Amino acid sequence: MVKLMLALDLDKERALKVAEEVKDYVDAIKVGYPLVLSSSLEIVKEIKDICEKEVILDFKVADIPATNEKIAKLSLRYGDGIIVHGFVGEDSVKAVRDVAKPLNKKTILVTEMSHPGALRFIQPIANELAIMAKKLELDGIVAPSTRPERLRELKHLSNLPVLTPGVGAQGGRLEEIIKILDENDYIIIGRAIYNSEDPKKMAKYYKEKIRALSK
Ligand code: 3DU
């Protein structure tokens, strides 16, 4: 079954509360700048103490190789993987991968982003980014639920597990993307769960919907 990844873009207090509430229904958790900058990287340990799920660091790392290497070393003391940008070049991505691989942690590459602004600069190079992810034998790509045909193509080109944001608050529809995905892939949902009146109920709803549509 396709996995459900919660994007926990909240402050510490709310993040830990939501993690506790939804832990029976999510397979993995994504933490990014909103949470880490309002607490610290130690938050990853606290999340793991609550729910023992895979935690991916969404830092969209995008610097020169030497700096990327330092960022990866410091970040990957925590969590199970890190998200990087590819437009900075193969050498920058390799620098992260070469830190992550020996630690048995994932390097996941952003291809096309899900927001409207992605059409101008990143969509034109997204196919090449997916092909680079395959060449570098990375552990996955990020591709948009808001554009199902692009999601399909990027998954095909990379032949890697996909993490796909955009369902819910960004207008992506589960029904349209689920058939493109398989059990190695993750649907990332944030606001539609944590901003709802009852995050637990909403996480359960998405989990059950994924199960029903996966058949
Ligand atoms: O829109 P949501 O609240 O469901 O959250 C989506 C998450 O995925 C959020 O953390 C955002 O930073 C991340 N993300 C995208 O939305 C789009 C991308 O292309 C890459 C990551």
JSON list of C-alpha atoms and ligand atoms in Angstrom, two decimals:
[
{"chain": "A", "resi": 1, "resn": "MET", "atom": "CA", "xyz": [0.00, 0.00, 0.00]},
{"chain": "A", "resi": 2, "resn": "VAL", "atom": "CA", "xyz": [1.13, 3.55, -0.73]},
{"chain": "A", "resi": 3, "resn": "LYS", "atom": "CA", "xyz": [2.48, 5.17, 2.43]},
{"chain": "A", "resi": 4, "resn": "LEU", "atom": "CA", "xyz": [1.21, 8.30, 4.18]},
{"chain": "A", "resi": 5, "resn": "MET", "atom": "CA", "xyz": [3.82, 10.86, 5.24]},
{"chain": "A", "resi": 6, "resn": "LEU", "atom": "CA", "xyz": [2.77, 13.71, 7.52]},
{"chain": "A", "resi": 7, "resn": "ALA", "atom": "CA", "xyz": [4.39, 17.09, 6.86]},
{"chain": "A", "resi": 8, "resn": "LEU", "atom": "CA", "xyz": [4.76, 18.53, 10.34]},
{"chain": "A", "resi": 9, "resn": "ASP", "atom": "CA", "xyz": [5.21, 22.23, 9.59]},
{"chain": "A", "resi": 10, "resn": "LEU", "atom": "CA", "xyz": [4.24, 23.43, 13.05]},
{"chain": "A", "resi": 11, "resn": "ASP", "atom": "CA", "xyz": [5.88, 24.78, 16.18]},
{"chain": "A", "resi": 12, "resn": "LYS", "atom": "CA", "xyz": [7.22, 22.27, 18.67]},
{"chain": "A", "resi": 13, "resn": "GLU", "atom": "CA", "xyz": [4.29, 22.10, 21.02]},
{"chain": "A", "resi": 14, "resn": "ARG", "atom": "CA", "xyz": [1.69, 21.59, 18.31]},
{"chain": "A", "resi": 15, "resn": "ALA", "atom": "CA", "xyz": [3.92, 19.25, 16.34]},
{"chain": "A", "resi": 16, "resn": "LEU", "atom": "CA", "xyz": [4.37, 16.86, 19.27]},
{"chain": "A", "resi": 17, "resn": "LYS", "atom": "CA", "xyz": [0.65, 16.94, 20.03]},
{"chain": "A", "resi": 18, "resn": "VAL", "atom": "CA", "xyz": [-0.29, 16.15, 16.43]},
{"chain": "A", "resi": 19, "resn": "ALA", "atom": "CA", "xyz": [2.38, 13.41, 16.17]},
{"chain": "A", "resi": 20, "resn": "GLU", "atom": "CA", "xyz": [0.88, 11.70, 19.20]},
{"chain": "A", "resi": 21, "resn": "GLU", "atom": "CA", "xyz": [-2.66, 12.02, 17.84]},
{"chain": "A", "resi": 22, "resn": "VAL", "atom": "CA", "xyz": [-2.00, 10.66, 14.35]},
{"chain": "A", "resi": 23, "resn": "LYS", "atom": "CA", "xyz": [0.68, 8.04, 15.06]},
{"chain": "A", "resi": 24, "resn": "ASP", "atom": "CA", "xyz": [-1.57, 5.06, 14.32]},
{"chain": "A", "resi": 25, "resn": "TYR", "atom": "CA", "xyz": [-2.35, 6.29, 10.82]},
{"chain": "A", "resi": 26, "resn": "VAL", "atom": "CA", "xyz": [0.85, 7.73, 9.37]},
{"chain": "A", "resi": 27, "resn": "ASP", "atom": "CA", "xyz": [3.82, 5.74, 8.10]},
{"chain": "A", "resi": 28, "resn": "ALA", "atom": "CA", "xyz": [6.41, 8.50, 8.15]},
{"chain": "A", "resi": 29, "resn": "ILE", "atom": "CA", "xyz": [6.95, 12.10, 9.18]},
{"chain": "A", "resi": 30, "resn": "LYS", "atom": "CA", "xyz": [8.58, 14.95, 7.31]},
{"chain": "A", "resi": 31, "resn": "VAL", "atom": "CA", "xyz": [10.11, 17.79, 9.30]},
{"chain": "A", "resi": 32, "resn": "GLY", "atom": "CA", "xyz": [11.33, 21.01, 7.76]},
{"chain": "A", "resi": 33, "resn": "TYR", "atom": "CA", "xyz": [12.41, 24.52, 8.59]},
{"chain": "A", "resi": 34, "resn": "PRO", "atom": "CA", "xyz": [9.21, 25.70, 10.33]},
{"chain": "A", "resi": 35, "resn": "LEU", "atom": "CA", "xyz": [9.54, 23.01, 13.00]},
{"chain": "A", "resi": 36, "resn": "VAL", "atom": "CA", "xyz": [13.33, 22.83, 13.33]},
{"chain": "A", "resi": 37, "resn": "LEU", "atom": "CA", "xyz": [13.78, 26.61, 13.41]},
{"chain": "A", "resi": 38, "resn": "SER", "atom": "CA", "xyz": [11.11, 26.94, 16.09]},
{"chain": "A", "resi": 39, "resn": "SER", "atom": "CA", "xyz": [12.80, 24.22, 18.16]},
{"chain": "A", "resi": 40, "resn": "SER", "atom": "CA", "xyz": [16.00, 22.37, 17.22]},
{"chain": "A", "resi": 41, "resn": "LEU", "atom": "CA", "xyz": [17.05, 19.20, 15.44]},
{"chain": "A", "resi": 42, "resn": "GLU", "atom": "CA", "xyz": [16.53, 17.41, 18.77]},
{"chain": "A", "resi": 43, "resn": "ILE", "atom": "CA", "xyz": [12.84, 17.52, 17.87]},
{"chain": "A", "resi": 44, "resn": "VAL", "atom": "CA", "xyz": [13.47, 14.52, 15.62]},
{"chain": "A", "resi": 45, "resn": "LYS", "atom": "CA", "xyz": [14.37, 12.42, 18.68]},
{"chain": "A", "resi": 46, "resn": "GLU", "atom": "CA", "xyz": [11.28, 13.63, 20.49]},
{"chain": "A", "resi": 47, "resn": "ILE", "atom": "CA", "xyz": [9.09, 12.66, 17.54]},
{"chain": "A", "resi": 48, "resn": "LYS", "atom": "CA", "xyz": [10.73, 9.25, 17.38]},
{"chain": "A", "resi": 49, "resn": "ASP", "atom": "CA", "xyz": [10.14, 8.75, 21.10]},
{"chain": "A", "resi": 50, "resn": "ILE", "atom": "CA", "xyz": [6.46, 9.37, 20.48]},
{"chain": "A", "resi": 51, "resn": "CYS", "atom": "CA", "xyz": [5.90, 7.37, 17.34]},
{"chain": "A", "resi": 52, "resn": "GLU", "atom": "CA", "xyz": [8.96, 5.44, 16.13]},
{"chain": "A", "resi": 53, "resn": "LYS", "atom": "CA", "xyz": [8.30, 6.39, 12.51]},
{"chain": "A", "resi": 54, "resn": "GLU", "atom": "CA", "xyz": [10.68, 7.12, 9.68]},
{"chain": "A", "resi": 55, "resn": "VAL", "atom": "CA", "xyz": [11.55, 10.84, 9.83]},
{"chain": "A", "resi": 56, "resn": "ILE", "atom": "CA", "xyz": [12.74, 12.67, 6.72]},
{"chain": "A", "resi": 57, "resn": "LEU", "atom": "CA", "xyz": [14.44, 16.07, 6.95]},
{"chain": "A", "resi": 58, "resn": "ASP", "atom": "CA", "xyz": [13.05, 18.43, 4.33]},
{"chain": "A", "resi": 59, "resn": "PHE", "atom": "CA", "xyz": [15.91, 20.92, 4.18]},
{"chain": "A", "resi": 60, "resn": "LYS", "atom": "CA", "xyz": [15.98, 21.22, 0.37]},
{"chain": "A", "resi": 61, "resn": "VAL", "atom": "CA", "xyz": [19.74, 21.50, 0.57]},
{"chain": "A", "resi": 62, "resn": "ALA", "atom": "CA", "xyz": [21.11, 23.62, -2.30]},
{"chain": "A", "resi": 63, "resn": "ASP", "atom": "CA", "xyz": [24.70, 24.76, -1.87]},
{"chain": "A", "resi": 64, "resn": "ILE", "atom": "CA", "xyz": [28.19, 24.06, -3.15]},
{"chain": "A", "resi": 65, "resn": "PRO", "atom": "CA", "xyz": [29.48, 20.53, -2.49]},
{"chain": "A", "resi": 66, "resn": "ALA", "atom": "CA", "xyz": [31.71, 21.50, 0.47]},
{"chain": "A", "resi": 67, "resn": "THR", "atom": "CA", "xyz": [28.85, 23.24, 2.27]},
{"chain": "A", "resi": 68, "resn": "ASN", "atom": "CA", "xyz": [26.32, 20.57, 1.34]},
{"chain": "A", "resi": 69, "resn": "GLU", "atom": "CA", "xyz": [28.62, 17.99, 2.89]},
{"chain": "A", "resi": 70, "resn": "LYS", "atom": "CA", "xyz": [28.74, 19.92, 6.17]},
{"chain": "A", "resi": 71, "resn": "ILE", "atom": "CA", "xyz": [24.97, 20.40, 6.19]},
{"chain": "A", "resi": 72, "resn": "ALA", "atom": "CA", "xyz": [24.43, 16.69, 5.54]},
{"chain": "A", "resi": 73, "resn": "LYS", "atom": "CA", "xyz": [26.85, 15.62, 8.28]},
{"chain": "A", "resi": 74, "resn": "LEU", "atom": "CA", "xyz": [25.21, 17.86, 10.87]},
{"chain": "A", "resi": 75, "resn": "SER", "atom": "CA", "xyz": [21.63, 17.11, 9.82]},
{"chain": "A", "resi": 76, "resn": "LEU", "atom": "CA", "xyz": [21.96, 13.36, 9.48]},
{"chain": "A", "resi": 77, "resn": "ARG", "atom": "CA", "xyz": [22.93, 12.93, 13.10]},
{"chain": "A", "resi": 78, "resn": "TYR", "atom": "CA", "xyz": [19.13, 12.87, 13.22]},
{"chain": "A", "resi": 79, "resn": "GLY", "atom": "CA", "xyz": [16.43, 11.36, 11.07]},
{"chain": "A", "resi": 80, "resn": "ASP", "atom": "CA", "xyz": [16.42, 8.76, 8.34]},
{"chain": "A", "resi": 81, "resn": "GLY", "atom": "CA", "xyz": [17.02, 10.86, 5.26]},
{"chain": "A", "resi": 82, "resn": "ILE", "atom": "CA", "xyz": [17.37, 14.31, 3.79]},
{"chain": "A", "resi": 83, "resn": "ILE", "atom": "CA", "xyz": [15.80, 16.14, 0.86]},
{"chain": "A", "resi": 84, "resn": "VAL", "atom": "CA", "xyz": [18.12, 18.01, -1.52]},
{"chain": "A", "resi": 85, "resn": "HIS", "atom": "CA", "xyz": [17.77, 20.22, -4.56]},
{"chain": "A", "resi": 86, "resn": "GLY", "atom": "CA", "xyz": [19.34, 19.13, -7.83]},
{"chain": "A", "resi": 87, "resn": "PHE", "atom": "CA", "xyz": [19.45, 22.36, -9.84]},
{"chain": "A", "resi": 88, "resn": "VAL", "atom": "CA", "xyz": [22.72, 23.19, -8.07]},
{"chain": "A", "resi": 89, "resn": "GLY", "atom": "CA", "xyz": [24.38, 20.31, -9.91]},
{"chain": "A", "resi": 90, "resn": "GLU", "atom": "CA", "xyz": [25.42, 16.71, -9.70]},
{"chain": "A", "resi": 91, "resn": "ASP", "atom": "CA", "xyz": [28.51, 17.41, -7.57]},
{"chain": "A", "resi": 92, "resn": "SER", "atom": "CA", "xyz": [26.42, 19.11, -4.88]},
{"chain": "A", "resi": 93, "resn": "VAL", "atom": "CA", "xyz": [23.96, 16.21, -4.76]},
{"chain": "A", "resi": 94, "resn": "LYS", "atom": "CA", "xyz": [26.79, 13.66, -4.68]},
{"chain": "A", "resi": 95, "resn": "ALA", "atom": "CA", "xyz": [28.30, 15.43, -1.67]},
{"chain": "A", "resi": 96, "resn": "VAL", "atom": "CA", "xyz": [25.12, 14.74, 0.30]},
{"chain": "A", "resi": 97, "resn": "ARG", "atom": "CA", "xyz": [24.71, 11.21, -0.99]},
{"chain": "A", "resi": 98, "resn": "ASP", "atom": "CA", "xyz": [28.27, 10.36, -0.02]},
{"chain": "A", "resi": 99, "resn": "VAL", "atom": "CA", "xyz": [27.58, 11.40, 3.56]},
{"chain": "A", "resi": 100, "resn": "ALA", "atom": "CA", "xyz": [24.17, 9.71, 3.71]},
{"chain": "A", "resi": 101, "resn": "LYS", "atom": "CA", "xyz": [24.92, 6.33, 2.11]},
{"chain": "A", "resi": 102, "resn": "PRO", "atom": "CA", "xyz": [27.50, 5.04, 4.61]},
{"chain": "A", "resi": 103, "resn": "LEU", "atom": "CA", "xyz": [25.12, 6.07, 7.41]},
{"chain": "A", "resi": 104, "resn": "ASN", "atom": "CA", "xyz": [22.34, 4.06, 5.75]},
{"chain": "A", "resi": 105, "resn": "LYS", "atom": "CA", "xyz": [20.28, 7.21, 5.34]},
{"chain": "A", "resi": 106, "resn": "LYS", "atom": "CA", "xyz": [18.27, 8.36, 2.36]},
{"chain": "A", "resi": 107, "resn": "THR", "atom": "CA", "xyz": [19.06, 11.14, -0.10]},
{"chain": "A", "resi": 108, "resn": "ILE", "atom": "CA", "xyz": [15.89, 12.33, -1.82]},
{"chain": "A", "resi": 109, "resn": "LEU", "atom": "CA", "xyz": [15.97, 14.75, -4.73]},
{"chain": "A", "resi": 110, "resn": "VAL", "atom": "CA", "xyz": [13.38, 17.44, -5.49]},
{"chain": "A", "resi": 111, "resn": "THR", "atom": "CA", "xyz": [12.41, 17.29, -9.16]},
{"chain": "A", "resi": 112, "resn": "GLU", "atom": "CA", "xyz": [9.38, 19.42, -10.04]},
{"chain": "A", "resi": 113, "resn": "MET", "atom": "CA", "xyz": [7.79, 21.30, -7.17]},
{"chain": "A", "resi": 114, "resn": "SER", "atom": "CA", "xyz": [4.04, 21.35, -6.67]},
{"chain": "A", "resi": 115, "resn": "HIS", "atom": "CA", "xyz": [3.30, 25.09, -6.49]},
{"chain": "A", "resi": 116, "resn": "PRO", "atom": "CA", "xyz": [2.39, 27.32, -9.49]},
{"chain": "A", "resi": 117, "resn": "GLY", "atom": "CA", "xyz": [5.73, 29.14, -9.43]},
{"chain": "A", "resi": 118, "resn": "ALA", "atom": "CA", "xyz": [7.52, 25.88, -10.21]},
{"chain": "A", "resi": 119, "resn": "LEU", "atom": "CA", "xyz": [6.33, 26.06, -13.81]},
{"chain": "A", "resi": 120, "resn": "ARG", "atom": "CA", "xyz": [8.75, 28.78, -14.78]},
{"chain": "A", "resi": 121, "resn": "PHE", "atom": "CA", "xyz": [12.17, 27.65, -13.61]},
{"chain": "A", "resi": 122, "resn": "ILE", "atom": "CA", "xyz": [12.10, 24.13, -12.29]},
{"chain": "A", "resi": 123, "resn": "GLN", "atom": "CA", "xyz": [9.59, 22.36, -14.55]},
{"chain": "A", "resi": 124, "resn": "PRO", "atom": "CA", "xyz": [11.77, 22.84, -17.64]},
{"chain": "A", "resi": 125, "resn": "ILE", "atom": "CA", "xyz": [14.64, 20.92, -16.00]},
{"chain": "A", "resi": 126, "resn": "ALA", "atom": "CA", "xyz": [12.63, 18.47, -13.90]},
{"chain": "A", "resi": 127, "resn": "ASN", "atom": "CA", "xyz": [12.97, 15.51, -16.27]},
{"chain": "A", "resi": 128, "resn": "GLU", "atom": "CA", "xyz": [16.73, 15.90, -16.25]},
{"chain": "A", "resi": 129, "resn": "LEU", "atom": "CA", "xyz": [16.69, 16.05, -12.47]},
{"chain": "A", "resi": 130, "resn": "ALA", "atom": "CA", "xyz": [14.74, 12.77, -12.33]},
{"chain": "A", "resi": 131, "resn": "ILE", "atom": "CA", "xyz": [17.27, 11.14, -14.68]},
{"chain": "A", "resi": 132, "resn": "MET", "atom": "CA", "xyz": [20.14, 12.44, -12.54]},
{"chain": "A", "resi": 133, "resn": "ALA", "atom": "CA", "xyz": [18.51, 10.96, -9.42]},
{"chain": "A", "resi": 134, "resn": "LYS", "atom": "CA", "xyz": [18.46, 7.59, -11.15]},
{"chain": "A", "resi": 135, "resn": "LYS", "atom": "CA", "xyz": [22.06, 7.90, -12.32]},
{"chain": "A", "resi": 136, "resn": "LEU", "atom": "CA", "xyz": [23.26, 8.78, -8.82]},
{"chain": "A", "resi": 137, "resn": "GLU", "atom": "CA", "xyz": [21.27, 5.84, -7.39]},
{"chain": "A", "resi": 138, "resn": "LEU", "atom": "CA", "xyz": [19.52, 8.07, -4.89]},
{"chain": "A", "resi": 139, "resn": "ASP", "atom": "CA", "xyz": [16.76, 6.81, -2.64]},
{"chain": "A", "resi": 140, "resn": "GLY", "atom": "CA", "xyz": [13.84, 8.75, -4.00]},
{"chain": "A", "resi": 141, "resn": "ILE", "atom": "CA", "xyz": [12.49, 11.88, -5.66]},
{"chain": "A", "resi": 142, "resn": "VAL", "atom": "CA", "xyz": [9.94, 14.52, -4.73]},
{"chain": "A", "resi": 143, "resn": "ALA", "atom": "CA", "xyz": [7.34, 15.07, -7.50]},
{"chain": "A", "resi": 144, "resn": "PRO", "atom": "CA", "xyz": [4.00, 16.93, -7.57]},
{"chain": "A", "resi": 145, "resn": "SER", "atom": "CA", "xyz": [0.55, 15.56, -6.79]},
{"chain": "A", "resi": 146, "resn": "THR", "atom": "CA", "xyz": [-0.83, 18.77, -8.26]},
{"chain": "A", "resi": 147, "resn": "ARG", "atom": "CA", "xyz": [0.19, 17.61, -11.78]},
{"chain": "A", "resi": 148, "resn": "PRO", "atom": "CA", "xyz": [-0.56, 13.89, -12.07]},
{"chain": "A", "resi": 149, "resn": "GLU", "atom": "CA", "xyz": [0.88, 13.52, -15.58]},
{"chain": "A", "resi": 150, "resn": "ARG", "atom": "CA", "xyz": [4.14, 15.09, -14.49]},
{"chain": "A", "resi": 151, "resn": "LEU", "atom": "CA", "xyz": [4.18, 12.84, -11.43]},
{"chain": "A", "resi": 152, "resn": "ARG", "atom": "CA", "xyz": [3.77, 9.82, -13.70]},
{"chain": "A", "resi": 153, "resn": "GLU", "atom": "CA", "xyz": [6.56, 10.89, -16.04]},
{"chain": "A", "resi": 154, "resn": "LEU", "atom": "CA", "xyz": [9.02, 11.80, -13.28]},
{"chain": "A", "resi": 155, "resn": "LYS", "atom": "CA", "xyz": [8.40, 8.51, -11.49]},
{"chain": "A", "resi": 156, "resn": "HIS", "atom": "CA", "xyz": [8.94, 6.64, -14.75]},
{"chain": "A", "resi": 157, "resn": "LEU", "atom": "CA", "xyz": [12.15, 8.53, -15.60]},
{"chain": "A", "resi": 158, "resn": "SER", "atom": "CA", "xyz": [13.73, 8.13, -12.18]},
{"chain": "A", "resi": 159, "resn": "ASN", "atom": "CA", "xyz": [12.48, 4.61, -11.51]},
{"chain": "A", "resi": 160, "resn": "LEU", "atom": "CA", "xyz": [12.84, 5.51, -7.81]},
{"chain": "A", "resi": 161, "resn": "PRO", "atom": "CA", "xyz": [10.43, 5.76, -4.87]},
{"chain": "A", "resi": 162, "resn": "VAL", "atom": "CA", "xyz": [8.42, 8.97, -5.00]},
{"chain": "A", "resi": 163, "resn": "LEU", "atom": "CA", "xyz": [7.45, 11.34, -2.20]},
{"chain": "A", "resi": 164, "resn": "THR", "atom": "CA", "xyz": [4.58, 13.41, -3.52]},
{"chain": "A", "resi": 165, "resn": "PRO", "atom": "CA", "xyz": [3.22, 16.59, -1.89]},
{"chain": "A", "resi": 166, "resn": "GLY", "atom": "CA", "xyz": [0.19, 18.55, -3.01]},
{"chain": "A", "resi": 167, "resn": "VAL", "atom": "CA", "xyz": [-2.84, 16.54, -1.92]},
{"chain": "A", "resi": 168, "resn": "GLY", "atom": "CA", "xyz": [-5.29, 18.55, 0.17]},
{"chain": "A", "resi": 169, "resn": "ALA", "atom": "CA", "xyz": [-4.34, 22.19, 0.78]},
{"chain": "A", "resi": 170, "resn": "GLN", "atom": "CA", "xyz": [-2.59, 22.58, -2.59]},
{"chain": "A", "resi": 171, "resn": "GLY", "atom": "CA", "xyz": [-5.52, 21.11, -4.50]},
{"chain": "A", "resi": 172, "resn": "GLY", "atom": "CA", "xyz": [-4.06, 17.74, -5.53]},
{"chain": "A", "resi": 173, "resn": "ARG", "atom": "CA", "xyz": [-6.57, 14.88, -5.58]},
{"chain": "A", "resi": 174, "resn": "LEU", "atom": "CA", "xyz": [-5.82, 11.50, -4.09]},
{"chain": "A", "resi": 175, "resn": "GLU", "atom": "CA", "xyz": [-8.10, 9.75, -6.58]},
{"chain": "A", "resi": 176, "resn": "GLU", "atom": "CA", "xyz": [-6.04, 11.08, -9.47]},
{"chain": "A", "resi": 177, "resn": "ILE", "atom": "CA", "xyz": [-2.60, 10.12, -8.22]},
{"chain": "A", "resi": 178, "resn": "ILE", "atom": "CA", "xyz": [-3.08, 6.88, -6.34]},
{"chain": "A", "resi": 179, "resn": "LYS", "atom": "CA", "xyz": [-3.04, 4.66, -9.44]},
{"chain": "A", "resi": 180, "resn": "ILE", "atom": "CA", "xyz": [0.31, 6.14, -10.46]},
{"chain": "A", "resi": 181, "resn": "LEU", "atom": "CA", "xyz": [1.91, 5.09, -7.16]},
{"chain": "A", "resi": 182, "resn": "ASP", "atom": "CA", "xyz": [2.97, 1.83, -5.53]},
{"chain": "A", "resi": 183, "resn": "GLU", "atom": "CA", "xyz": [3.95, 0.52, -2.11]},
{"chain": "A", "resi": 184, "resn": "ASN", "atom": "CA", "xyz": [7.40, 2.17, -2.25]},
{"chain": "A", "resi": 185, "resn": "ASP", "atom": "CA", "xyz": [5.89, 5.63, -2.61]},
{"chain": "A", "resi": 186, "resn": "TYR", "atom": "CA", "xyz": [4.70, 8.21, -0.08]},
{"chain": "A", "resi": 187, "resn": "ILE", "atom": "CA", "xyz": [1.86, 10.70, -0.24]},
{"chain": "A", "resi": 188, "resn": "ILE", "atom": "CA", "xyz": [2.86, 13.78, 1.77]},
{"chain": "A", "resi": 189, "resn": "ILE", "atom": "CA", "xyz": [0.01, 15.60, 3.49]},
{"chain": "A", "resi": 190, "resn": "GLY", "atom": "CA", "xyz": [0.40, 18.50, 5.90]},
{"chain": "A", "resi": 191, "resn": "ARG", "atom": "CA", "xyz": [-2.21, 21.20, 6.38]},
{"chain": "A", "resi": 192, "resn": "ALA", "atom": "CA", "xyz": [-5.21, 19.08, 5.39]},
{"chain": "A", "resi": 193, "resn": "ILE", "atom": "CA", "xyz": [-4.41, 16.96, 8.46]},
{"chain": "A", "resi": 194, "resn": "TYR", "atom": "CA", "xyz": [-2.85, 19.25, 11.06]},
{"chain": "A", "resi": 195, "resn": "ASN", "atom": "CA", "xyz": [-5.07, 22.27, 10.37]},
{"chain": "A", "resi": 196, "resn": "SER", "atom": "CA", "xyz": [-8.26, 20.24, 10.55]},
{"chain": "A", "resi": 197, "resn": "GLU", "atom": "CA", "xyz": [-10.43, 20.34, 13.64]},
{"chain": "A", "resi": 198, "resn": "ASP", "atom": "CA", "xyz": [-9.55, 16.73, 14.42]},
{"chain": "A", "resi": 199, "resn": "PRO", "atom": "CA", "xyz": [-6.12, 15.71, 13.02]},
{"chain": "A", "resi": 200, "resn": "LYS", "atom": "CA", "xyz": [-6.51, 12.14, 14.20]},
{"chain": "A", "resi": 201, "resn": "LYS", "atom": "CA", "xyz": [-9.80, 11.72, 12.40]},
{"chain": "A", "resi": 202, "resn": "MET", "atom": "CA", "xyz": [-8.40, 13.30, 9.25]},
{"chain": "A", "resi": 203, "resn": "ALA", "atom": "CA", "xyz": [-5.26, 11.12, 9.27]},
{"chain": "A", "resi": 204, "resn": "LYS", "atom": "CA", "xyz": [-7.50, 8.07, 9.66]},
{"chain": "A", "resi": 205, "resn": "TYR", "atom": "CA", "xyz": [-9.65, 9.30, 6.78]},
{"chain": "A", "resi": 206, "resn": "TYR", "atom": "CA", "xyz": [-6.66, 9.64, 4.46]},
{"chain": "A", "resi": 207, "resn": "LYS", "atom": "CA", "xyz": [-5.18, 6.31, 5.54]},
{"chain": "A", "resi": 208, "resn": "GLU", "atom": "CA", "xyz": [-8.45, 4.50, 4.88]},
{"chain": "A", "resi": 209, "resn": "LYS", "atom": "CA", "xyz": [-8.95, 6.30, 1.59]},
{"chain": "A", "resi": 210, "resn": "ILE", "atom": "CA", "xyz": [-5.46, 5.31, 0.46]},
{"chain": "A", "resi": 211, "resn": "ARG", "atom": "CA", "xyz": [-6.23, 1.71, 1.45]},
{"chain": "A", "resi": 212, "resn": "ALA", "atom": "CA", "xyz": [-9.55, 1.69, -0.39]},
{"chain": "A", "resi": 213, "resn": "LEU", "atom": "CA", "xyz": [-8.17, 3.30, -3.54]},
{"chain": "A", "resi": 214, "resn": "SER", "atom": "CA", "xyz": [-5.07, 1.09, -3.58]},
{"chain": "A", "resi": 215, "resn": "LYS", "atom": "CA", "xyz": [-7.18, -2.01, -4.25]},
{"chain": "B", "resi": 1, "resn": "3DU", "atom": "O1", "xyz": [0.68, 21.53, 1.36]},
{"chain": "B", "resi": 1, "resn": "3DU", "atom": "P1", "xyz": [0.80, 20.74, 2.62]},
{"chain": "B", "resi": 1, "resn": "3DU", "atom": "O2", "xyz": [0.46, 21.49, 3.86]},
{"chain": "B", "resi": 1, "resn": "3DU", "atom": "O3", "xyz": [0.09, 19.41, 2.51]},
{"chain": "B", "resi": 1, "resn": "3DU", "atom": "O4", "xyz": [2.35, 20.41, 2.82]},
{"chain": "B", "resi": 1, "resn": "3DU", "atom": "C1", "xyz": [3.19, 19.95, 1.80]},
{"chain": "B", "resi": 1, "resn": "3DU", "atom": "C2", "xyz": [4.58, 19.80, 2.33]},
{"chain": "B", "resi": 1, "resn": "3DU", "atom": "O5", "xyz": [5.45, 19.37, 1.30]},
{"chain": "B", "resi": 1, "resn": "3DU", "atom": "C3", "xyz": [5.20, 21.05, 2.90]},
{"chain": "B", "resi": 1, "resn": "3DU", "atom": "O6", "xyz": [6.06, 20.66, 3.96]},
{"chain": "B", "resi": 1, "resn": "3DU", "atom": "C4", "xyz": [6.01, 21.62, 1.77]},
{"chain": "B", "resi": 1, "resn": "3DU", "atom": "O7", "xyz": [7.10, 22.38, 2.22]},
{"chain": "B", "resi": 1, "resn": "3DU", "atom": "C5", "xyz": [6.49, 20.33, 1.09]},
{"chain": "B", "resi": 1, "resn": "3DU", "atom": "N1", "xyz": [6.76, 20.43, -0.33]},
{"chain": "B", "resi": 1, "resn": "3DU", "atom": "C6", "xyz": [5.83, 20.88, -1.21]},
{"chain": "B", "resi": 1, "resn": "3DU", "atom": "O8", "xyz": [4.72, 21.22, -0.82]},
{"chain": "B", "resi": 1, "resn": "3DU", "atom": "C7", "xyz": [6.14, 20.94, -2.58]},
{"chain": "B", "resi": 1, "resn": "3DU", "atom": "C8", "xyz": [7.32, 20.51, -3.04]},
{"chain": "B", "resi": 1, "resn": "3DU", "atom": "O9", "xyz": [7.57, 20.51, -4.33]},
{"chain": "B", "resi": 1, "resn": "3DU", "atom": "C9", "xyz": [8.24, 20.02, -2.13]},
{"chain": "B", "resi": 1, "resn": "3DU", "atom": "C10", "xyz": [7.92, 19.99, -0.78]}
]
